[in-house]
XYZ file of C-alpha atoms in Angstrom:
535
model
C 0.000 0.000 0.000
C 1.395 3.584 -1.410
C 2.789 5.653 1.883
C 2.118 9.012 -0.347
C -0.067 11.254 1.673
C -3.952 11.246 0.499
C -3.518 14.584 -1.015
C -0.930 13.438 -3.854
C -2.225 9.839 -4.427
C -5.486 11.548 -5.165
C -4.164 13.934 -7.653
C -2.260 10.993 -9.326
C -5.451 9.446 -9.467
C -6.601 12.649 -11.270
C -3.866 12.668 -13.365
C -4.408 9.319 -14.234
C -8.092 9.589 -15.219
C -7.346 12.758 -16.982
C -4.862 10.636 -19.594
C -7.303 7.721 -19.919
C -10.104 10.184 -21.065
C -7.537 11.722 -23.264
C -5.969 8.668 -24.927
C -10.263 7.427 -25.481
C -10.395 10.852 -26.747
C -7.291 10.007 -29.326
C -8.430 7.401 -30.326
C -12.225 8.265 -31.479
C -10.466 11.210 -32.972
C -9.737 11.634 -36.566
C -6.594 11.311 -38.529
C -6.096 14.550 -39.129
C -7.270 15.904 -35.622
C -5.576 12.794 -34.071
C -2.425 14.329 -35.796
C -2.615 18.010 -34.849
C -3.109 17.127 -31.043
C -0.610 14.816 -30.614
C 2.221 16.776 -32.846
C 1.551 20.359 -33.094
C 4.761 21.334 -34.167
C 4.719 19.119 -36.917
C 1.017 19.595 -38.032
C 0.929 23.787 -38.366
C -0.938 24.322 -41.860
C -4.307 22.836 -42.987
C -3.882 19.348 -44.887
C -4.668 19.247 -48.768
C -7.462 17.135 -50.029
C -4.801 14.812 -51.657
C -2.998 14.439 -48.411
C -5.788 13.715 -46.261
C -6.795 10.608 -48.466
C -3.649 8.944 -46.719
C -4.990 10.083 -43.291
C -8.099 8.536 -44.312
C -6.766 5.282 -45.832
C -4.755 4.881 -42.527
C -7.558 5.437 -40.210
C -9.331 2.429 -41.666
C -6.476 0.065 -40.878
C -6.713 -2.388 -38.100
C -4.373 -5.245 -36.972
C -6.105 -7.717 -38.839
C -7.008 -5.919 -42.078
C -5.328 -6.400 -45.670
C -5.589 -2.637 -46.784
C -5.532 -1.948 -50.345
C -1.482 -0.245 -51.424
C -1.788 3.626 -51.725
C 0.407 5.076 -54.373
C 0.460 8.976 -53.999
C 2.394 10.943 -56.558
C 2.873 14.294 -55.199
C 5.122 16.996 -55.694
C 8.178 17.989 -54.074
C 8.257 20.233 -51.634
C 4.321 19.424 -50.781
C 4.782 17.882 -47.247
C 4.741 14.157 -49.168
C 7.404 12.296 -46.735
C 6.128 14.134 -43.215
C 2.604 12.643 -43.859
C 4.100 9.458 -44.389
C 6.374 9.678 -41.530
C 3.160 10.484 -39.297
C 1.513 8.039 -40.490
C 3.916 5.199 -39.863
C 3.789 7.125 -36.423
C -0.016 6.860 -35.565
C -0.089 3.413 -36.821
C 2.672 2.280 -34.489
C 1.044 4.410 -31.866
C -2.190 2.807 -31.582
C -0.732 -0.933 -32.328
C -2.080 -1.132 -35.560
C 0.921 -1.955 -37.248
C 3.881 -3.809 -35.501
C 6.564 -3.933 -38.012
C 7.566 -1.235 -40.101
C 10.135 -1.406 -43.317
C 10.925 1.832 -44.207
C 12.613 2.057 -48.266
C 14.164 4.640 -49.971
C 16.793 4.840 -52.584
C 19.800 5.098 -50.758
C 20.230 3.855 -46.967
C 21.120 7.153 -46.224
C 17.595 8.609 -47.678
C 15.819 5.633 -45.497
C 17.946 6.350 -42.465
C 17.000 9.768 -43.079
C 12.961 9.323 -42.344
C 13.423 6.525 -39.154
C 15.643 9.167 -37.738
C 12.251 11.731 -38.454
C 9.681 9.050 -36.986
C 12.017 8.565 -33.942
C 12.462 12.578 -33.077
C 8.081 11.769 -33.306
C 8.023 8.957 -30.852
C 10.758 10.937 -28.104
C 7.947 14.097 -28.172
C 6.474 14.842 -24.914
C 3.001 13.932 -26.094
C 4.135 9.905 -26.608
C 5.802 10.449 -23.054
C 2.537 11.234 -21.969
C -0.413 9.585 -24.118
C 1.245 6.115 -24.931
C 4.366 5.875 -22.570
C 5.054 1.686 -23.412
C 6.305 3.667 -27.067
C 8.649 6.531 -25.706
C 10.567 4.491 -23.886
C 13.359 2.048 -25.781
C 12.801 -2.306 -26.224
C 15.491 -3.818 -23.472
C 16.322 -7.629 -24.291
C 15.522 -10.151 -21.970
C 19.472 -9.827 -20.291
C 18.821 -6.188 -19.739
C 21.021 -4.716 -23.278
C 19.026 -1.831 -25.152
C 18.234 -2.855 -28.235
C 16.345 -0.102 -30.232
C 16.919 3.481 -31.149
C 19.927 3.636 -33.980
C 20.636 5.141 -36.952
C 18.321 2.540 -39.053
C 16.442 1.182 -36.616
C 13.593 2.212 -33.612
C 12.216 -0.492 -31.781
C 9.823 0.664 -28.639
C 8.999 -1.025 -25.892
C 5.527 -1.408 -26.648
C 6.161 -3.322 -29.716
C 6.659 -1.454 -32.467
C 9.459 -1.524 -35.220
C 10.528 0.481 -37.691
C 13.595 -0.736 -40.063
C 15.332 1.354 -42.248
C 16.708 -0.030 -45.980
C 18.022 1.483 -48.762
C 17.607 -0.571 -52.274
C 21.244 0.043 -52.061
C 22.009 -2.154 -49.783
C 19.056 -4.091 -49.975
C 19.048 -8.084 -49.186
C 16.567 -10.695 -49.261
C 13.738 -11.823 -47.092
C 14.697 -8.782 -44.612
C 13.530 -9.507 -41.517
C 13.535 -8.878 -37.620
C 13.566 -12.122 -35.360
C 11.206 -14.477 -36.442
C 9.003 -11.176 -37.389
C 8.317 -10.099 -41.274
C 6.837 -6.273 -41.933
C 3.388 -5.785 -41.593
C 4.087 -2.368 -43.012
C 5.782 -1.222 -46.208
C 6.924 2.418 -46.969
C 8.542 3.265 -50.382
C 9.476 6.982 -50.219
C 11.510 8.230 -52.836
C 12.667 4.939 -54.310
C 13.664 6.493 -57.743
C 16.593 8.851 -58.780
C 16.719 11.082 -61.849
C 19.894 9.172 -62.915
C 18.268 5.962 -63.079
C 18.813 4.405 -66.802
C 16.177 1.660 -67.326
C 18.743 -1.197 -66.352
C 18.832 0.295 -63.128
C 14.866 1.112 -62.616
C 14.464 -2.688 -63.723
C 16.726 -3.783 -60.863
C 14.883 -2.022 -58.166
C 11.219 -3.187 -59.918
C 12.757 -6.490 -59.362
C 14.265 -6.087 -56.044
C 10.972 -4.612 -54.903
C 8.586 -7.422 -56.057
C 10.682 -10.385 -55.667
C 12.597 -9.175 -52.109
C 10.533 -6.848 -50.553
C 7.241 -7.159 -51.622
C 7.181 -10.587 -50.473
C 8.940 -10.625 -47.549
C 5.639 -8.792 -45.720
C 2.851 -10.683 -44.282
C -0.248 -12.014 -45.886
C -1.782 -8.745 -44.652
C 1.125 -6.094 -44.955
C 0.033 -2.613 -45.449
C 1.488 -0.860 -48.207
C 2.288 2.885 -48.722
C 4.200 4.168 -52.120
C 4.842 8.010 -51.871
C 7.283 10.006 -54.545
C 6.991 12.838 -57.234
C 7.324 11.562 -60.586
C 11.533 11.805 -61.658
C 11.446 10.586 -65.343
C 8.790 8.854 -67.685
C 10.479 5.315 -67.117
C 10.639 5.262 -63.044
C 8.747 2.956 -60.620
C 6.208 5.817 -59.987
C 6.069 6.390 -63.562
C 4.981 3.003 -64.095
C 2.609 3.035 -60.942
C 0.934 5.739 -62.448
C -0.003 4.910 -65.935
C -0.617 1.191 -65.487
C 2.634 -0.173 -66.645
C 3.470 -2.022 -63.459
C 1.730 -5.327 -63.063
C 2.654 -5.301 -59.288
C 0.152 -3.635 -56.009
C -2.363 -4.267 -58.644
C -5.222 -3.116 -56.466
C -3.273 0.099 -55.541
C -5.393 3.083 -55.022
C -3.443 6.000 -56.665
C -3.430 9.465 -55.386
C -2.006 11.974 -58.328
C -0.420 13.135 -60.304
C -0.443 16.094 -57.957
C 0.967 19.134 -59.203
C 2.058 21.899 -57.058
C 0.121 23.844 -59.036
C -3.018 23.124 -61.653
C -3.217 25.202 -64.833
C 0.421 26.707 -63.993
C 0.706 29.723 -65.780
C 4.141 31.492 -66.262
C 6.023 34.126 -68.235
C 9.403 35.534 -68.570
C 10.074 38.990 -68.661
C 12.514 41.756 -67.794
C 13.217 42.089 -63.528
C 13.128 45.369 -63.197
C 15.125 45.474 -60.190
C 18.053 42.911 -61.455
C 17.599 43.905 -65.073
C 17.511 40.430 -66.041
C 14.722 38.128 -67.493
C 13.049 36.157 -64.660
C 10.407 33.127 -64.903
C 7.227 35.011 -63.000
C 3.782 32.919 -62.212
C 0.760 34.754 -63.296
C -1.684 32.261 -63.134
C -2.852 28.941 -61.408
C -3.975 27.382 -58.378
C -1.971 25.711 -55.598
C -3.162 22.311 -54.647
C -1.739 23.185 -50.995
C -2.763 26.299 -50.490
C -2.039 26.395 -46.572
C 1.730 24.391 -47.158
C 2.614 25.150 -50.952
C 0.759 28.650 -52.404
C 1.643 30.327 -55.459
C 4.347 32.930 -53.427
C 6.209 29.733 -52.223
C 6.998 28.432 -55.579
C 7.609 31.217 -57.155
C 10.534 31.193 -54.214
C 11.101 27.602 -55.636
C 11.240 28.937 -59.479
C 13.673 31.710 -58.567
C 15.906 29.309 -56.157
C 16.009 26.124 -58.832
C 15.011 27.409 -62.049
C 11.492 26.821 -64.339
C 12.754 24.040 -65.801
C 13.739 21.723 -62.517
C 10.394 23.020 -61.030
C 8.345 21.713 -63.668
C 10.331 18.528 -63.220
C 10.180 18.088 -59.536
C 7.065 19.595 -58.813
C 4.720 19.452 -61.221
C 5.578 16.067 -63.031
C 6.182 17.446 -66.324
C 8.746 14.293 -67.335
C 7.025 12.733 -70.715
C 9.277 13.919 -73.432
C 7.705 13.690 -76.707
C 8.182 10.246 -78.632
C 10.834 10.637 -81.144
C 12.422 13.861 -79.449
C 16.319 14.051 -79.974
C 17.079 14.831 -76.584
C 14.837 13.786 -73.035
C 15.628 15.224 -69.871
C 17.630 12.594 -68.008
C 20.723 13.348 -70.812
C 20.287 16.983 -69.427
C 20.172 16.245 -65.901
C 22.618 13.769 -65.845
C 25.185 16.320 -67.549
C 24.166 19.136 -65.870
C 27.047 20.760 -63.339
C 26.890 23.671 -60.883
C 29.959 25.377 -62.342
C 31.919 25.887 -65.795
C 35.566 25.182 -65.453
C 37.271 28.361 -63.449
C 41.112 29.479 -63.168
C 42.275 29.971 -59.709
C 41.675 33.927 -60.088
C 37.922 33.024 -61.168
C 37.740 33.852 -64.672
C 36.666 30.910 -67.038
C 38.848 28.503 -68.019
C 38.089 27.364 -71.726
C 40.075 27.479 -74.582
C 36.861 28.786 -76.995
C 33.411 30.976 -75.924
C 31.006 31.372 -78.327
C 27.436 32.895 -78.947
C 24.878 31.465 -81.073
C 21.979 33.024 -82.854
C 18.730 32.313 -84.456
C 16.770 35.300 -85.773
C 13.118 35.159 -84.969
C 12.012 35.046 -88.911
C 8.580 35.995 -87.823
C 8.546 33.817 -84.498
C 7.963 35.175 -80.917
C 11.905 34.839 -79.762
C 15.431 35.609 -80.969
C 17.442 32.496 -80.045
C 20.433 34.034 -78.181
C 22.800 30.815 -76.982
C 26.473 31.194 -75.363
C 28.591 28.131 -74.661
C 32.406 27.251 -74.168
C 34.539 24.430 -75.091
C 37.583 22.751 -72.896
C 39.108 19.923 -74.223
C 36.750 17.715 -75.172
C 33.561 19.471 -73.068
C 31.374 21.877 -74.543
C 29.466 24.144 -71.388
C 26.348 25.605 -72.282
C 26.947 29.098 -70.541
C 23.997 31.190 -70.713
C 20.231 31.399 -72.594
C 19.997 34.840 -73.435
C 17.104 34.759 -75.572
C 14.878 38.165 -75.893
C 11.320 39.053 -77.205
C 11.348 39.638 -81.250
C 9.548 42.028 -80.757
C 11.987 44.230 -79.430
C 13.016 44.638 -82.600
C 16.606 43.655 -84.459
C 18.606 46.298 -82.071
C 17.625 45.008 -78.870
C 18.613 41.685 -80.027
C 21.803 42.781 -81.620
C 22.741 44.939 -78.660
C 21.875 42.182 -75.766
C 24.057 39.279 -77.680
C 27.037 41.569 -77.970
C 26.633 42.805 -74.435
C 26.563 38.830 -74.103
C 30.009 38.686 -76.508
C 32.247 41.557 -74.086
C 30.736 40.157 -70.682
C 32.049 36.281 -71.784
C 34.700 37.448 -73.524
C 33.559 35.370 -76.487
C 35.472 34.555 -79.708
C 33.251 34.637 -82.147
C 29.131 34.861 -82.720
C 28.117 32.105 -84.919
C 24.922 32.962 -87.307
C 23.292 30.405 -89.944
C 24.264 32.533 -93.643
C 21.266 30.362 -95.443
C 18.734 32.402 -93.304
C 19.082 35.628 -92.324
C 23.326 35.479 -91.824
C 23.356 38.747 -93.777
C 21.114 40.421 -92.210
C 22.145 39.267 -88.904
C 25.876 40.349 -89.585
C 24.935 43.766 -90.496
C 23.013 44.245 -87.556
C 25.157 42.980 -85.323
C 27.957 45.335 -86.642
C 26.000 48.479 -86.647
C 25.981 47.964 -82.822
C 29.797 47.052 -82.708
C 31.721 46.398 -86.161
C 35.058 44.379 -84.137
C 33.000 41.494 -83.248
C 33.733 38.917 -85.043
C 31.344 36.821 -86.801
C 31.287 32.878 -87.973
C 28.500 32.183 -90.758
C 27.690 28.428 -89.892
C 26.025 26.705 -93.512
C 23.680 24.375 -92.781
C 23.910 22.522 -96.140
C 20.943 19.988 -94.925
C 17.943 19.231 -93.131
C 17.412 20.298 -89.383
C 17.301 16.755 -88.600
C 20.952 16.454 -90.023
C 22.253 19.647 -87.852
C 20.711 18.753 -84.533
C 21.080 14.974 -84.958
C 25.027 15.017 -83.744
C 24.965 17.883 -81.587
C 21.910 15.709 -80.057
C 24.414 12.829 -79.741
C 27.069 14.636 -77.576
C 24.596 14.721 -74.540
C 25.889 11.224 -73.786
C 24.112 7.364 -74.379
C 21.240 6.276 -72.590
C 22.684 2.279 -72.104
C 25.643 4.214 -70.333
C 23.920 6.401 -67.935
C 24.917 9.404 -70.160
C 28.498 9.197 -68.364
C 30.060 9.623 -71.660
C 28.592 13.450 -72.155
C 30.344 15.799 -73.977
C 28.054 18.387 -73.660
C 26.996 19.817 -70.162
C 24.383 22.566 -69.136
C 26.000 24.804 -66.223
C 22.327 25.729 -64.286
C 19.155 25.025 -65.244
C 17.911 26.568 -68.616
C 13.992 26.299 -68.819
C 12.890 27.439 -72.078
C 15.900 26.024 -73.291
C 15.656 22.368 -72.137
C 11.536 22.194 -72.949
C 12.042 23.381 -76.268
C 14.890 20.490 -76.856
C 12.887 17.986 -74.925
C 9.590 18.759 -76.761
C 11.121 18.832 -80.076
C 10.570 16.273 -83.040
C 11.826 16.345 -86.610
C 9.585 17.631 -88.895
C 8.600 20.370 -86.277
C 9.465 23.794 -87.194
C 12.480 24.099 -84.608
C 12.650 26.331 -82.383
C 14.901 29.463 -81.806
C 16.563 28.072 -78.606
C 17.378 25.109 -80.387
C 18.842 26.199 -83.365
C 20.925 28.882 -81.466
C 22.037 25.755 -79.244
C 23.057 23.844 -82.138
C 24.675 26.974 -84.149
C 27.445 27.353 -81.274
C 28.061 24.258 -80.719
C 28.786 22.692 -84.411
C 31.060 25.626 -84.262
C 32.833 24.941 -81.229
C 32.671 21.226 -81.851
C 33.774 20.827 -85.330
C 34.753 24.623 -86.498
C 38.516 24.528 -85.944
C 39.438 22.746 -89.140
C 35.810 24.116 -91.158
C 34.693 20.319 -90.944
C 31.099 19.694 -92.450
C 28.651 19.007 -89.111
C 27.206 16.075 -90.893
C 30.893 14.413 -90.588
C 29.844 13.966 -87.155
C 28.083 10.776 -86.556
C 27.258 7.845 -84.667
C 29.055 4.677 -84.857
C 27.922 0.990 -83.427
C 29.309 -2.257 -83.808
C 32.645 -3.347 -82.294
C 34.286 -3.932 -78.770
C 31.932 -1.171 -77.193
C 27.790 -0.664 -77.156
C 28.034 2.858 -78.701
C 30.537 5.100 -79.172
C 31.158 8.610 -81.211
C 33.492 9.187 -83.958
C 34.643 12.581 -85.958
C 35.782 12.224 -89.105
C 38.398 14.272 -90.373
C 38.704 16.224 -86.997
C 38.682 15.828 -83.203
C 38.498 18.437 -80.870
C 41.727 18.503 -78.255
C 41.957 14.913 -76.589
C 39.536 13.287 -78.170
C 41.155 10.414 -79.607
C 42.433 10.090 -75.917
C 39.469 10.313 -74.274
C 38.061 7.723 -77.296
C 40.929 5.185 -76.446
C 40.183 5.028 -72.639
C 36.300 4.804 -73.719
């Protein structure tokens, strides 16, 4: 019998009343109200339709059900892996779920969220609420057993494992327990070539997929990264696995996204503004935060990562996984910061009654042509504004030459060039065939699918958004594009103009030793037979 005076046993009784009406409180509450009272600090902004049909699908589960998988396909920056995270959390919580396997990409990436779901499980309100889950599993001899890196394991019960695909192995399994919960967050990376997306398809259905039990619960969260991921597939039907998923997006971050690109008044340079469209988060994800997200990481990764926009046309030279994987943060520099390349050039295409002035600068270093800067401007500025803004373009790279197509407009172009600045000097590139023929090898210098574009020769230095839609978008046949043909003006020149070598001498050889390599007849730009012979 307790020796506490009468005074403080009856407040404990109080106390302990007070929690049992709370925790019956819990758990006739909501998801989403079950969520903002037990982590406030994680649950500040009004949840999205799209998000609360995971709250929804979780608050049916019980021990014994089989849940149908949920696929949601939601964009980056929308709050995607947090309601996972508390998910996994309230499922644990209210021993619904006893064993969690927790996948991402990388172990790091799946490390990453257990680490997030165990700073849940230490908050004061699991202290308080459900107190067998704050506190750590002890073996039977007394050693601490849960709480690592990749790994929480409570107390009361509950498991979560963490496992990258990496590192992945078969059957995975605790004791003589198997998952009764499956997370895969973020299981595909925009360097993936479809070897490696096959691999984890298989590594997911035949090792992971199977080692859950007969009534595992299934959760697949991720924005779409390319058109041949596992989401991807998820999505449009192509997998033949979780073939009663319920699928939640495409979500955009915003529907009917309208942009346009015009002069910054305060910079004085041409910015990517939104003008138009509603947020499918308004409380987490409104149209002020990603414009943030536009001017941090560019139009052209936004539409990527956050509104899905990864189907390049069938038949299009170039798809966005050759630009991503070649993309770098920085040309090459000399120690006092200038750039180090042996040629800078500027290409353009004249609008010829289009919307645009094509206005491309890019540099060459050995073997490695760096796309520098998109420049383009409004035709209907009118031929000096164009003139003037690619020779302001010229001094500020300290460029060797502008290159200009002399079957179209190379006259006139010349002339107005010079009548803002006659020293320039100016390359008239002959395109002697179709546009198929002139974009063709520049096309192939972004690199070989079957190698994980490692072999690019061509890389974009930032993110270029016009640019890299109009490349990914186009098909021969289509009238091209004034990005484009600006693009491929300064490069044939940098590529093959030292020796005045016909572009179509650059072409694509297979056969041999090797799946796919390049060749340049007649001419090689510095160490390319080198960099051929270690290839």
């Amino acid at each position: 019998m307790s020796t506490a005076p009468l005074s403080e046993r009856l407040q404990a009784a109080e106390r302990l009343a007070e929690t049992r009406r709370i925790r019956q409180s819990l758990a006739m509450a909501k998801a989403a109200e079950w969520l903002q009272r037990m982590f406030p600090e994680h649950v500040r902004r009004p949840f999205a339709p799209h998000q609360a049909e995971v709250l929804d699908w979780g608050q049916e589960i019980d021990l014994d059900t089989t849940p149908r998988p949920f696929v949601g396909i939601w964009a980056r920056g929308g709050g995607k892996s947090t309601i996972v995270e508390l998910t996994v959390a309230k499922l644990g919580l209210q021993d619904k779920r006893k064993y969690c396997l927790y996948i991402s990409a990388t172990q790091a990436q799946a490390d990453a969220h257990v680490l997030a779901i165990a700073g849940l499980f230490e908050s004061e309100s699991v202290d308080r609420h459900y107190p067998g889950h704050a506190e750590r599993w002890v073996g039977k001899h007394g050693n601490i057993r849960g709480w690592r890196r990749n790994r929480i394991r409570t107390k009361g019960g509950f498991t979560v494992d963490a496992l990258g695909l990496d590192t992945a192995a078969r059957g995975a399994k605790i004791d003589a327990d198997r998952p009764d919960l499956i997370i895969l967050d973020d299981v595909d990376s925009e360097t993936d070539t479809p070897r490696t997306t096959q691999r984890k398809v298989d590594l997911i259905t035949r090792s992971i997929l199977p080692a859950g039990t007969a009534n595992c619960a299934v959760i697949g969260i991720q924005n779409l990264v390319h058109a041949g991921g596992v989401f991807a597939q998820l999505a449009d039907g192509r997998a033949d696995f979780l073939a009663t998923r319920i699928v939640s997006g495409p979500i955009p971050a915003v529907y009917n996204l309208r942009t346009v690109r015009r002069l910054d008044e305060d910079t004085q340079r041409y910015r990517d503004f939104v003008v138009g469209g509603e947020p499918s988060w308004p409380g987490g994800q409104s149209l002020e935060d990603c414009q943030r997200v536009i001017d941090r990481i560019g139009l052209s990764a936004f539409l990527t990562e956050c509104q899905h926009e990864v189907h390049e046309r069938v038949g299009a030279l170039w798809n966005r996984r050759m630009i991503v994987c070649g993309r770098v943060a920085e040309p090459p520099r000399n120690d006092d910061g200038t750039l180090n390349l042996r040629r800078i050039g500027i290409g353009i295409d004249p609008s010829g009654g289009k919307s645009e002035v094509g206005i491309v600068a890019a540099g060459i270093r050995g073997d490695k042509a760096y796309v520098l800067r998109d420049a383009t401007v409004p035709g209907a500025l009118g031929p000096r504004a164009w003139a003037t803004a690619a020779v302001g373009l010229y001094h500020e790279l300290k460029a060797d030459f502008i290159a200009v197509e002399r079957n179209y407009g190379g006259a006139m172009c010349e002339h107005t060039i010079r009548t803002v600045d006659p020293r320039v000097r100016i390359i008239e590139v002959t395109a002697s065939r179709g546009k198929l023929v002139r974009a063709e090898p520049i096309a192939s210098l972004y690199g070989t699918d079957d190698l994980g574009y490692v072999d690019s020769c061509v890389h974009h230095v930032g993110t270029f958004a016009e640019l890299e839609s109009e490349l990914c978008s186009w098909v021969p046949g289509d009238p091209s594009p004034n990005r484009l043909d600006a693009l491929v003006w300064v490069l044939t020149e940098l590529m093959t103009g030292a020796r005045r070598v016909d572009p179509d001498s650059l072409r694509i050889v297979t056969g041999g030793p090797r799946p796919l390599y390049r060749e340049l007849r007649g001419f090689c730009p510095e160490n390319w037979r080198d960099f051929m012979r270690g290839y």
